Coordinates of C-alpha atoms in Angstrom, one line a residue:
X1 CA 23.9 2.1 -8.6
X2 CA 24.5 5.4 -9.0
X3 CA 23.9 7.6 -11.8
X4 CA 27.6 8.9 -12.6
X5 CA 28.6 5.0 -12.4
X6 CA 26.3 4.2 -15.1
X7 CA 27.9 6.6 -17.3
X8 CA 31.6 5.7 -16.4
X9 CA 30.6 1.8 -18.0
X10 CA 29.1 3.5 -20.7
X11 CA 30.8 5.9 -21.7
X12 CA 34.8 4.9 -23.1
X13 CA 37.7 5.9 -21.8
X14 CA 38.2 9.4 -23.8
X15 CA 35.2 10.5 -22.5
X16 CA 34.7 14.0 -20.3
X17 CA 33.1 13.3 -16.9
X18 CA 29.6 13.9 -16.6
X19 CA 26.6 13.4 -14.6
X20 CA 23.4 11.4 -15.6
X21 CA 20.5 12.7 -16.8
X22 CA 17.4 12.1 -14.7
X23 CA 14.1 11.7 -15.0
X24 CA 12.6 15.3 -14.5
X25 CA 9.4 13.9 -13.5
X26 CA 10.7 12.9 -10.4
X27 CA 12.2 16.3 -9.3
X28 CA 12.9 17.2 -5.3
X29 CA 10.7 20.0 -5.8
X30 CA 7.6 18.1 -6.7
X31 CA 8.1 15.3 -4.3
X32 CA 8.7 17.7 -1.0
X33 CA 7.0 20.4 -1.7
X34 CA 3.5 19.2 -2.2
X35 CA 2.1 20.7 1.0
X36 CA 3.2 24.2 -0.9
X37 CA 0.8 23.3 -4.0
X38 CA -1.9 26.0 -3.2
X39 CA -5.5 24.6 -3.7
X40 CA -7.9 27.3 -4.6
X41 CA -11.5 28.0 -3.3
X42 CA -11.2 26.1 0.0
X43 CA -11.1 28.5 2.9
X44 CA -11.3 26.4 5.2
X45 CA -8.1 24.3 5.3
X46 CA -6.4 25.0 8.3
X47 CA -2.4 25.9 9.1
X48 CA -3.2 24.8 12.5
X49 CA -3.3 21.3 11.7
X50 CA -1.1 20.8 9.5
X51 CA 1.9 22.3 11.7
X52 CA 5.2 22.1 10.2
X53 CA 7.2 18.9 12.1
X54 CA 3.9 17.0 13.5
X55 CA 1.6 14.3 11.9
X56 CA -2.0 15.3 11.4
X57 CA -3.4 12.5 13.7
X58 CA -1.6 14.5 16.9
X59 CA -3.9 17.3 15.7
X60 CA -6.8 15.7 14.8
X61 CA -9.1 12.6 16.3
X62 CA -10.1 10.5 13.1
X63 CA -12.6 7.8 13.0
X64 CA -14.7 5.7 10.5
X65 CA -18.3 5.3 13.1
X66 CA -20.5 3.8 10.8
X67 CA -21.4 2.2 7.6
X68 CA -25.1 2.7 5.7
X69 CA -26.2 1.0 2.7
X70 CA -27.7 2.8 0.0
X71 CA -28.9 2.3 -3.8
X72 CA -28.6 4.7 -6.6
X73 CA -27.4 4.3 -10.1
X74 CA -23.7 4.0 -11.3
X75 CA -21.9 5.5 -14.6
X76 CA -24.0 3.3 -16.9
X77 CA -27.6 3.9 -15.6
X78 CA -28.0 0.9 -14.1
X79 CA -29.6 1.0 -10.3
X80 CA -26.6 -0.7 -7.8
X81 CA -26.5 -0.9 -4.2
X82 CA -23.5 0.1 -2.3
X83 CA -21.7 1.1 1.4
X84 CA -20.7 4.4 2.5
X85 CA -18.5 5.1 5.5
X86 CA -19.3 8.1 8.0
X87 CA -15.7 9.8 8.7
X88 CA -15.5 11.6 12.3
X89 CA -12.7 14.1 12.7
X90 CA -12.6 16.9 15.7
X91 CA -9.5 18.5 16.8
X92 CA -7.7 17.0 19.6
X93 CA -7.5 20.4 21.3
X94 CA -11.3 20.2 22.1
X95 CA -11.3 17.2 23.6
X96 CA -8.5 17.5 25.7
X97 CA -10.0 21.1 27.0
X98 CA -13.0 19.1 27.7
X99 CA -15.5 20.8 25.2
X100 CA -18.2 18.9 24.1
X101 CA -18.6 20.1 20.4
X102 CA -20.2 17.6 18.1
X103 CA -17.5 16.0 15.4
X104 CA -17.6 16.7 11.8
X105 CA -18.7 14.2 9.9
X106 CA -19.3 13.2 5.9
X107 CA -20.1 10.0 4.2
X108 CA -17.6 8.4 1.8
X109 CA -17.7 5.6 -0.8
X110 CA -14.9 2.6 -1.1
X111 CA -14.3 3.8 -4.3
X112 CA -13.1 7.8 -2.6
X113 CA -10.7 5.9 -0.7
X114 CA -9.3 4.3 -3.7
X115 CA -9.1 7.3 -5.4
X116 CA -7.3 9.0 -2.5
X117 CA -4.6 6.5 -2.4
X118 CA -4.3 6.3 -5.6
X119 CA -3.5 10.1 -5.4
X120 CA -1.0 9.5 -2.6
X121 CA 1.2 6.5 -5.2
X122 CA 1.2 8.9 -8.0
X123 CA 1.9 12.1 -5.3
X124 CA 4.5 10.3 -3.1
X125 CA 6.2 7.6 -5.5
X126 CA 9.2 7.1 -2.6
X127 CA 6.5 6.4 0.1
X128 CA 5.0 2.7 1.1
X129 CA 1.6 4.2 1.4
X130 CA -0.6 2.3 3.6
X131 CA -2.8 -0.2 1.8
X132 CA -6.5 -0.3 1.7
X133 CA -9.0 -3.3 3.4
X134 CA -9.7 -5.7 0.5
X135 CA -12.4 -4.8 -1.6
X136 CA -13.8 -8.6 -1.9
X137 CA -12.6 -11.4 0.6
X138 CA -9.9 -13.2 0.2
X139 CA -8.7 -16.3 1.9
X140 CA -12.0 -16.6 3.8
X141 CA -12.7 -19.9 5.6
X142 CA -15.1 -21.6 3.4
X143 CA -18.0 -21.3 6.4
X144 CA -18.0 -17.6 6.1
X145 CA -19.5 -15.6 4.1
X146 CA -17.4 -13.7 1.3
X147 CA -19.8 -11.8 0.1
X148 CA -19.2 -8.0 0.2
X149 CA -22.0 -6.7 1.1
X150 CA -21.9 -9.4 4.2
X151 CA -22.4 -7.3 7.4
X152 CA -19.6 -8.8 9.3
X153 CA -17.7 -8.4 6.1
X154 CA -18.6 -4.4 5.9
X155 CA -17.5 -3.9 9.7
X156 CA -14.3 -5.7 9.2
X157 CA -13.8 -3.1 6.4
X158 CA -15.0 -0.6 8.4
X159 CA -12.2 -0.8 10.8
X160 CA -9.7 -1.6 8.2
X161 CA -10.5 1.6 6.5
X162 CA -10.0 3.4 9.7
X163 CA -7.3 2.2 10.2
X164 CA -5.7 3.6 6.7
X165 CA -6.7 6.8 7.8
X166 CA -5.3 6.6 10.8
X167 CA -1.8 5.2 9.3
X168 CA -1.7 8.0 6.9
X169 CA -2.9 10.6 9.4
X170 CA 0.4 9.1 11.4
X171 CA 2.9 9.6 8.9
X172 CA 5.0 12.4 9.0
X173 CA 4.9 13.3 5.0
X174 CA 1.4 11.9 4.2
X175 CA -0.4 13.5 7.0
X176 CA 0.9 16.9 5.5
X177 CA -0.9 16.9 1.8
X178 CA -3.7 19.0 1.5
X179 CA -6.0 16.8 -0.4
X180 CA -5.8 13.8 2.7
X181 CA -7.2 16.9 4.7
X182 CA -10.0 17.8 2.2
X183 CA -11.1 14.1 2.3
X184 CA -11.4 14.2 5.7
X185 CA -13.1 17.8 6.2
X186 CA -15.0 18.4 2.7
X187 CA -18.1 16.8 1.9
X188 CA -18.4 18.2 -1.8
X189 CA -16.1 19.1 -5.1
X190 CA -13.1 17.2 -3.5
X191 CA -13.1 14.6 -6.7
X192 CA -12.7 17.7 -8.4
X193 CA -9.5 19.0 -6.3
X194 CA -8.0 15.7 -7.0
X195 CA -8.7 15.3 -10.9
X196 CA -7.2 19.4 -10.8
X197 CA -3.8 18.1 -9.7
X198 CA -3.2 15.9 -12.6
X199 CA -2.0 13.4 -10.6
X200 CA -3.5 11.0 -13.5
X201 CA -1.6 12.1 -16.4
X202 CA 1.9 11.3 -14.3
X203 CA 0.8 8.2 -13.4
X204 CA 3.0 5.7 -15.5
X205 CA 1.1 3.1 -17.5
X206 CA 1.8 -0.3 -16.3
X207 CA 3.2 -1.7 -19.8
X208 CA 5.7 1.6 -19.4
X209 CA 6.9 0.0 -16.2
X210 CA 6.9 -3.9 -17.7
X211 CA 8.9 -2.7 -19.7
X212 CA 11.5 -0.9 -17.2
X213 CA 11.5 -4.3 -15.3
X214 CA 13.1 -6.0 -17.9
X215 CA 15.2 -3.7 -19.6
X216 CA 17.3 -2.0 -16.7
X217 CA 20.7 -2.9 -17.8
X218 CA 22.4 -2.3 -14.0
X219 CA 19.6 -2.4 -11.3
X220 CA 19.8 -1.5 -7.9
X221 CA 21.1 -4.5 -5.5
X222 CA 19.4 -2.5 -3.0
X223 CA 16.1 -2.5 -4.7
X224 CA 16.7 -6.1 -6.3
X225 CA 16.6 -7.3 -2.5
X226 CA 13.5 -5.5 -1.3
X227 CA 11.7 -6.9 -4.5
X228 CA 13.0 -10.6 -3.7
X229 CA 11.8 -9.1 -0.2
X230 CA 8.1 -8.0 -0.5
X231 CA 7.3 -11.3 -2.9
X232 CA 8.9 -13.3 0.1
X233 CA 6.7 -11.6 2.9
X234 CA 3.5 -12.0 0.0
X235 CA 4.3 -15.9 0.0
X236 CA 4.9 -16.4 3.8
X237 CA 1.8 -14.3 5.1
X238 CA -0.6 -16.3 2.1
X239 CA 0.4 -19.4 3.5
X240 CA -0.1 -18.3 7.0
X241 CA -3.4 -17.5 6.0
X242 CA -4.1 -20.7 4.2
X243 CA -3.0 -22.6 7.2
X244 CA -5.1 -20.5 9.4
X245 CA -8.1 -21.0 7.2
X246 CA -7.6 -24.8 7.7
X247 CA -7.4 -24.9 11.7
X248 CA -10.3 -22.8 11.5
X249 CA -12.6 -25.1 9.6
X250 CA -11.2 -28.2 12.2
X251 CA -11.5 -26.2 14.9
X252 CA -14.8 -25.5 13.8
X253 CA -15.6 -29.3 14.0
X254 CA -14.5 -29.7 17.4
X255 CA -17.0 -27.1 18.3
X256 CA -20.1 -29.0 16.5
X257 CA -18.4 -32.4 18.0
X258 CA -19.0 -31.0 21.6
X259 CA -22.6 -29.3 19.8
X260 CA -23.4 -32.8 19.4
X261 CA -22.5 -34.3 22.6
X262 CA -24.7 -31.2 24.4
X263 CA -27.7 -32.4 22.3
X264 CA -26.9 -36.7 23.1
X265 CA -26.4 -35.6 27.1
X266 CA -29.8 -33.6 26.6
X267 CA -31.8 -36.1 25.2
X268 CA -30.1 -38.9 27.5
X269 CA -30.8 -37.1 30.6
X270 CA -34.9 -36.8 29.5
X271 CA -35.0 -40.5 30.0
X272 CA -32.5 -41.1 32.9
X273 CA -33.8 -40.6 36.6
X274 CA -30.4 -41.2 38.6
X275 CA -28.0 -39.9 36.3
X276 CA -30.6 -36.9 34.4
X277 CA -29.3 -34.0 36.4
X278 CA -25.7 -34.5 36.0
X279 CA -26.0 -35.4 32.3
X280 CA -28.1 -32.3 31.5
X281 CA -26.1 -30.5 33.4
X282 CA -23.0 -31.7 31.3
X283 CA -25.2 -31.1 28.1
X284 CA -25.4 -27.2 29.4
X285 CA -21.4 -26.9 29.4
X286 CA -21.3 -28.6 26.1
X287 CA -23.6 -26.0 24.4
X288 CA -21.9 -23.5 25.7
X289 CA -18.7 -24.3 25.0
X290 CA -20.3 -25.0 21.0
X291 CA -21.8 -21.8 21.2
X292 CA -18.5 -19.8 21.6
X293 CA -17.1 -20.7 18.6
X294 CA -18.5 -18.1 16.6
X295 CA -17.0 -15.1 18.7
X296 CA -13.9 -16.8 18.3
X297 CA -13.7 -17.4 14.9
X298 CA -14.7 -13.3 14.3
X299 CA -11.5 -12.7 16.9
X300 CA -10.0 -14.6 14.4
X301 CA -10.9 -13.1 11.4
X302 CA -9.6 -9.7 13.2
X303 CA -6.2 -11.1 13.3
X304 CA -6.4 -12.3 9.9
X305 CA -7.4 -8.7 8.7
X306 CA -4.4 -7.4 10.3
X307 CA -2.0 -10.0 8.4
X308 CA -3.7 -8.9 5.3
X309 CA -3.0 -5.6 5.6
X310 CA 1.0 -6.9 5.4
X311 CA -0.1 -8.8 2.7
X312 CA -1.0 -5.6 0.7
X313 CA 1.7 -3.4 1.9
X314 CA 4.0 -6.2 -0.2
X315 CA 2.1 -4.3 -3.2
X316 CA 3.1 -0.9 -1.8
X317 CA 6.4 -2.2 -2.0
X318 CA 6.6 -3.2 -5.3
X319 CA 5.4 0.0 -6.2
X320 CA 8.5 1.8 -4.6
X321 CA 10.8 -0.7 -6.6
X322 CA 9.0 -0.3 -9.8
X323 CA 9.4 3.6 -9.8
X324 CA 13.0 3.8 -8.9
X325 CA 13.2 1.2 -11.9
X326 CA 11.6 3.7 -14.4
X327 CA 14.2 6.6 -12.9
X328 CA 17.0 4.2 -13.5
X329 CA 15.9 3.6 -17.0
X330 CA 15.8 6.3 -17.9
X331 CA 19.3 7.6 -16.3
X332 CA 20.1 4.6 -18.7
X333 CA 18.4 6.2 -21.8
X334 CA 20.3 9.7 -21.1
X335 CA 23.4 7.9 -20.5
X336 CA 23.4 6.8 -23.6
X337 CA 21.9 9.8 -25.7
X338 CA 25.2 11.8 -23.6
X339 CA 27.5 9.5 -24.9
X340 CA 26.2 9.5 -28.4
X341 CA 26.4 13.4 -28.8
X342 CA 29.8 13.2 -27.4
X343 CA 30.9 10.6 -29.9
X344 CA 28.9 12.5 -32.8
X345 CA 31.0 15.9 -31.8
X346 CA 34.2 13.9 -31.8
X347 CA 33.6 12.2 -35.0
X348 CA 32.8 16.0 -36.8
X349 CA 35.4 17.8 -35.1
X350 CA 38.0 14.7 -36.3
X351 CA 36.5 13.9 -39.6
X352 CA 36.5 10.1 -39.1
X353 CA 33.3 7.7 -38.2
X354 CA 33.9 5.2 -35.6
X355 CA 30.9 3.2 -35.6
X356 CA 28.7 2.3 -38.9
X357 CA 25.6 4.3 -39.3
X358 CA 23.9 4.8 -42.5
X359 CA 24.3 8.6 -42.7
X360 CA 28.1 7.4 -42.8
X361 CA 27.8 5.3 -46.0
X362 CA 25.8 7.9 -47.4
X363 CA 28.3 10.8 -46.6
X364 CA 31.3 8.3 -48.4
X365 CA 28.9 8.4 -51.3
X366 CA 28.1 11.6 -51.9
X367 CA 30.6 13.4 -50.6
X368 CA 31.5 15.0 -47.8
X369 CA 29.7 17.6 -45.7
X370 CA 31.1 21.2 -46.1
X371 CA 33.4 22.9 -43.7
X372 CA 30.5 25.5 -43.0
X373 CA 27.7 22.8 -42.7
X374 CA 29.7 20.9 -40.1
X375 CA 30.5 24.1 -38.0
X376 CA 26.4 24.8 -37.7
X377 CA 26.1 21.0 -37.0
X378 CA 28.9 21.3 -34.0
X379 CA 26.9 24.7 -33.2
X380 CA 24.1 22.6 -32.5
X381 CA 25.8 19.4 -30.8
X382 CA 28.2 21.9 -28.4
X383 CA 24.7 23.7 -27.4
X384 CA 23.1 20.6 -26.6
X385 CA 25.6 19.2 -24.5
X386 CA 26.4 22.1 -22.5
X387 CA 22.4 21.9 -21.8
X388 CA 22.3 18.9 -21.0
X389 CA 25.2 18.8 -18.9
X390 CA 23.5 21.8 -16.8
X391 CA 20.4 19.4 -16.2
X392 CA 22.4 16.7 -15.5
X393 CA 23.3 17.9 -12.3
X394 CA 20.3 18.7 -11.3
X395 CA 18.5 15.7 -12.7
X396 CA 21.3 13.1 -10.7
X397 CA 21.0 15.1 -7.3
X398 CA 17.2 14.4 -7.8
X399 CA 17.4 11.1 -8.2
X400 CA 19.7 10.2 -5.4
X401 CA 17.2 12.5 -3.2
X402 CA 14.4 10.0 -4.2
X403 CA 16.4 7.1 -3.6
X404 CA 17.8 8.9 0.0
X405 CA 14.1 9.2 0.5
X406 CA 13.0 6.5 -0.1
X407 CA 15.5 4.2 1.7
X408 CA 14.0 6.1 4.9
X409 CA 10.4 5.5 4.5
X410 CA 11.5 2.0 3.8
X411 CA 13.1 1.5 7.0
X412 CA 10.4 3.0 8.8
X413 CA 8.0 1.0 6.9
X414 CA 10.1 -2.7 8.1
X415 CA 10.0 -1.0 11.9
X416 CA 6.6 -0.6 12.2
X417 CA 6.0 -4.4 10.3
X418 CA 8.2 -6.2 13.0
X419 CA 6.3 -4.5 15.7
X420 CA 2.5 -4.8 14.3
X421 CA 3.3 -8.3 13.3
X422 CA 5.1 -9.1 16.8
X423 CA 2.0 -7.8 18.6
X424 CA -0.8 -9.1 16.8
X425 CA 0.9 -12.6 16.6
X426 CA 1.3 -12.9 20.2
X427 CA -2.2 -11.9 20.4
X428 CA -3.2 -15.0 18.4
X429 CA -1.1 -17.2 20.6
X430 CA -2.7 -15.6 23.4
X431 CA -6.0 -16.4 22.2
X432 CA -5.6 -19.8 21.6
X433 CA -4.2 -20.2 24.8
X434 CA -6.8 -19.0 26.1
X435 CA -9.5 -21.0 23.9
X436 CA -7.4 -24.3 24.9
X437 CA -7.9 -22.9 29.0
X438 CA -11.9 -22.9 28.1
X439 CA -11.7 -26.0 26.6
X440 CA -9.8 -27.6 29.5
X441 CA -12.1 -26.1 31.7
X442 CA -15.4 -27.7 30.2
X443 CA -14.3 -31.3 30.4
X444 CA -13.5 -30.6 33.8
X445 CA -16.7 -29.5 34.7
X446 CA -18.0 -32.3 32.7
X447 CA -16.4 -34.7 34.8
X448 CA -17.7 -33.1 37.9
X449 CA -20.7 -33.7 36.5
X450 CA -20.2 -37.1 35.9
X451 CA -18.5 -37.9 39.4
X452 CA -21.8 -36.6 40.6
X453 CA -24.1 -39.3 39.3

């Protein structure tokens, strides 16, 4: 709903038409112009990759090549062991002119890509910024490991980290800031660019925007639905996962059934003349057949990283919705604060109260206010107004700009779901066709073996 409807409900009948006041916070300025924000002492950003128009990644080759443990001590003293990621960027020019200049590289902690994103929420509230590759595992088949220092664990978080840099590095707005660049390209005092934006003390608290939730008098259908929305694509991809998790563990068992039938045919064939070769010879396809199952069950996991990642963006979702609630609270709150000075300049310039306040009763009291005490007060009431009308305008123009905004990145965002989601399903199917094929294919032999004896 837009703002100037708000205040039509609001507002009664006698009322002069006015705007709603926005939340300033949230001006166009600070949410287009970020790639103006100069950021002092670093030289070496450069213009040439962050041309006006195209996304950093057509500039730039990004990628996250390795992982190294390490062990130092964290904020309270105490000695921890932890991951870092080496980040590989050269510029796409030099490889395409076939120049073989060594990439830059720096190491970077989970908890620097955390803090990045958590830059980008605050920095671009109307944006579904990508999410990051979960910090612990979740919905992990009970066989596997889910702890996350777990090799395979840190390589599937390797890619999945790669693969936020690359989706931010793709996007047309995010690929612009000037902080994503220094993560990529500076090794030190880049913490200390970020903390130098502020970008903490605009961050909203979270009982600020509990609050919003429930006291929004006229929400956005629009939003309403894409809340409804992102909780409905949360529940369907969980429960695709659990499901998954489940054929996993009995596919699992078939594998250690035909693991067992290898090792019976084995162990037969030792004491078998006639029938010894073909029975160890079925006991050969068995094993190997058991033995694949753990390269499936890692393809596996790689699909189920990528319907996490949709699991998360539902998150990034939420955050969209939960912002434009705390704009449209507070269009709400200045509604009413408008109205009230209106009614408070009508009710001095007529001399009669039309609602009960206090300062009423105590004016029938003890007398009325002089005629020279209420021309300061409507001094002070016709001043506010006309000030606030002034930043009315240019509060409600902001404020549809963010929703505009936002409604774009939104549709983008659902384009690029269908498709990711479309292609890594049929992968899956794919797979398991394929898996079904092999399985097919080792009774057969089995039976050629058998025919044989």
């Amino acid at each position: 709903m837009r703002g100037s409807e708000i205040l039509e409900r609001m507002a009664d009948s006698t009322s002069e038409d006015v705007a709603v006041v926005g939340n300033t916070d949230f001006a166009a300025a600070d949410l287009h112009n970020n790639t103006n924000n100069t950021v002092t002492g670093y030289s070496c950003f450069s213009k040439t990759m962050m041309e006006e128009g195209v996304p950093l990644l057509k500039k730039m080759e990004i990628s996250v090549s390795e992982t190294e443990k390490r062990t130092g001590k964290n904020a309270v003293n105490m000695q921890e062991v932890y991951t870092v990621y080496l980040i590989e960027t050269r510029p796409v020019d030099a490889i395409t002119e076939g120049q073989s200049t060594a990439p830059d590289s720096l190491w970077r902690r989970y908890s620097e890509f955390e803090l990045l994103r958590n830059y980008l929420l605050v920095t671009f509230p109307y944006i579904v910024v990508p999410p990051l590759p979960e910090k612990r595992a979740e919905f992990v088949w009970h066989k596997l490991s889910a702890d996350n220092m777990d090799p395979d664990f840190v390589e599937r978080r390797r890619i999945g980290l790669e693969n936020f840099l690359l989706r931010v590095a793709s996007h047309s707005v995010l690929s612009k800031d000037k902080i994503f660049y220094l993560f990529l390209t500076q090794d030190d005092g880049w913490k200390d660019v970020v903390y130098d934006t502020g970008f903490q003390a605009k961050a909203d608290s979270r009982l600020k925007a509990l609050n919003a939730t429930f006291r929004v008098k006229n929400p956005d259908k629009r939003y309403t639905e894409l809340k409804h929305y992102s909780d409905e694509l949360q529940s369907v991809i969980s429960q695709l996962l659990r499901v998954r998790a489940k054929v996993a563990d009995r596919l699992y068992g078939v594998y250690k059934v035909h693991g067992n039938y290898g090792r019976v045919f084995s162990e037969w064939s030792a004491i078998e003349r006639e029938m010894g070769d073909g029975l160890q010879s079925a006991g050969h396809h068995m094993d190997a057949y058991a033995a694949s199952v753990d390269d499936i069950l890692e393809e596996e996991e790689h699909y189920a990283d990528q319907l996490k990642e949709y699991l998360y963006y539902s998150e990034s979702l939420r955050a969209v919705c939960r912002k434009h609630e705390l704009i449209q609270y507070e269009l709400e709150m200045a509604a009413q604060d408008l109205v009230s000075k209106k009614q408070q300049r009508e009710e001095l310039t007529t001399g009669t109260v039309r609602t009960f306040s206090l300062k009423g009763m105590t004016s029938k009291l003890f007398g009325q206010e002089t005629p020279e005490q209420r021309e300061a007060k409507l001094k002070v009431l016709e001043e506010q107004i006309v000030e606030g009308e002034e930043l009315v305008k240019t509060s409600n123009a902001e404020c549809d700009e963010y929703v505009r905004n936002a409604w774009v990145d939104i549709d983008r965002f659902k384009e690029q779901k269908n498709q990711d989601l479309k292609e890594a399903l049929i992968s899956y199917a794919v797979m398991q066709i394929s898996m079904c094929k092999k399985g097919i294919q080792v009774w057969t032999n089995a039976k050629e073996c058998f025919s044989k004896m």
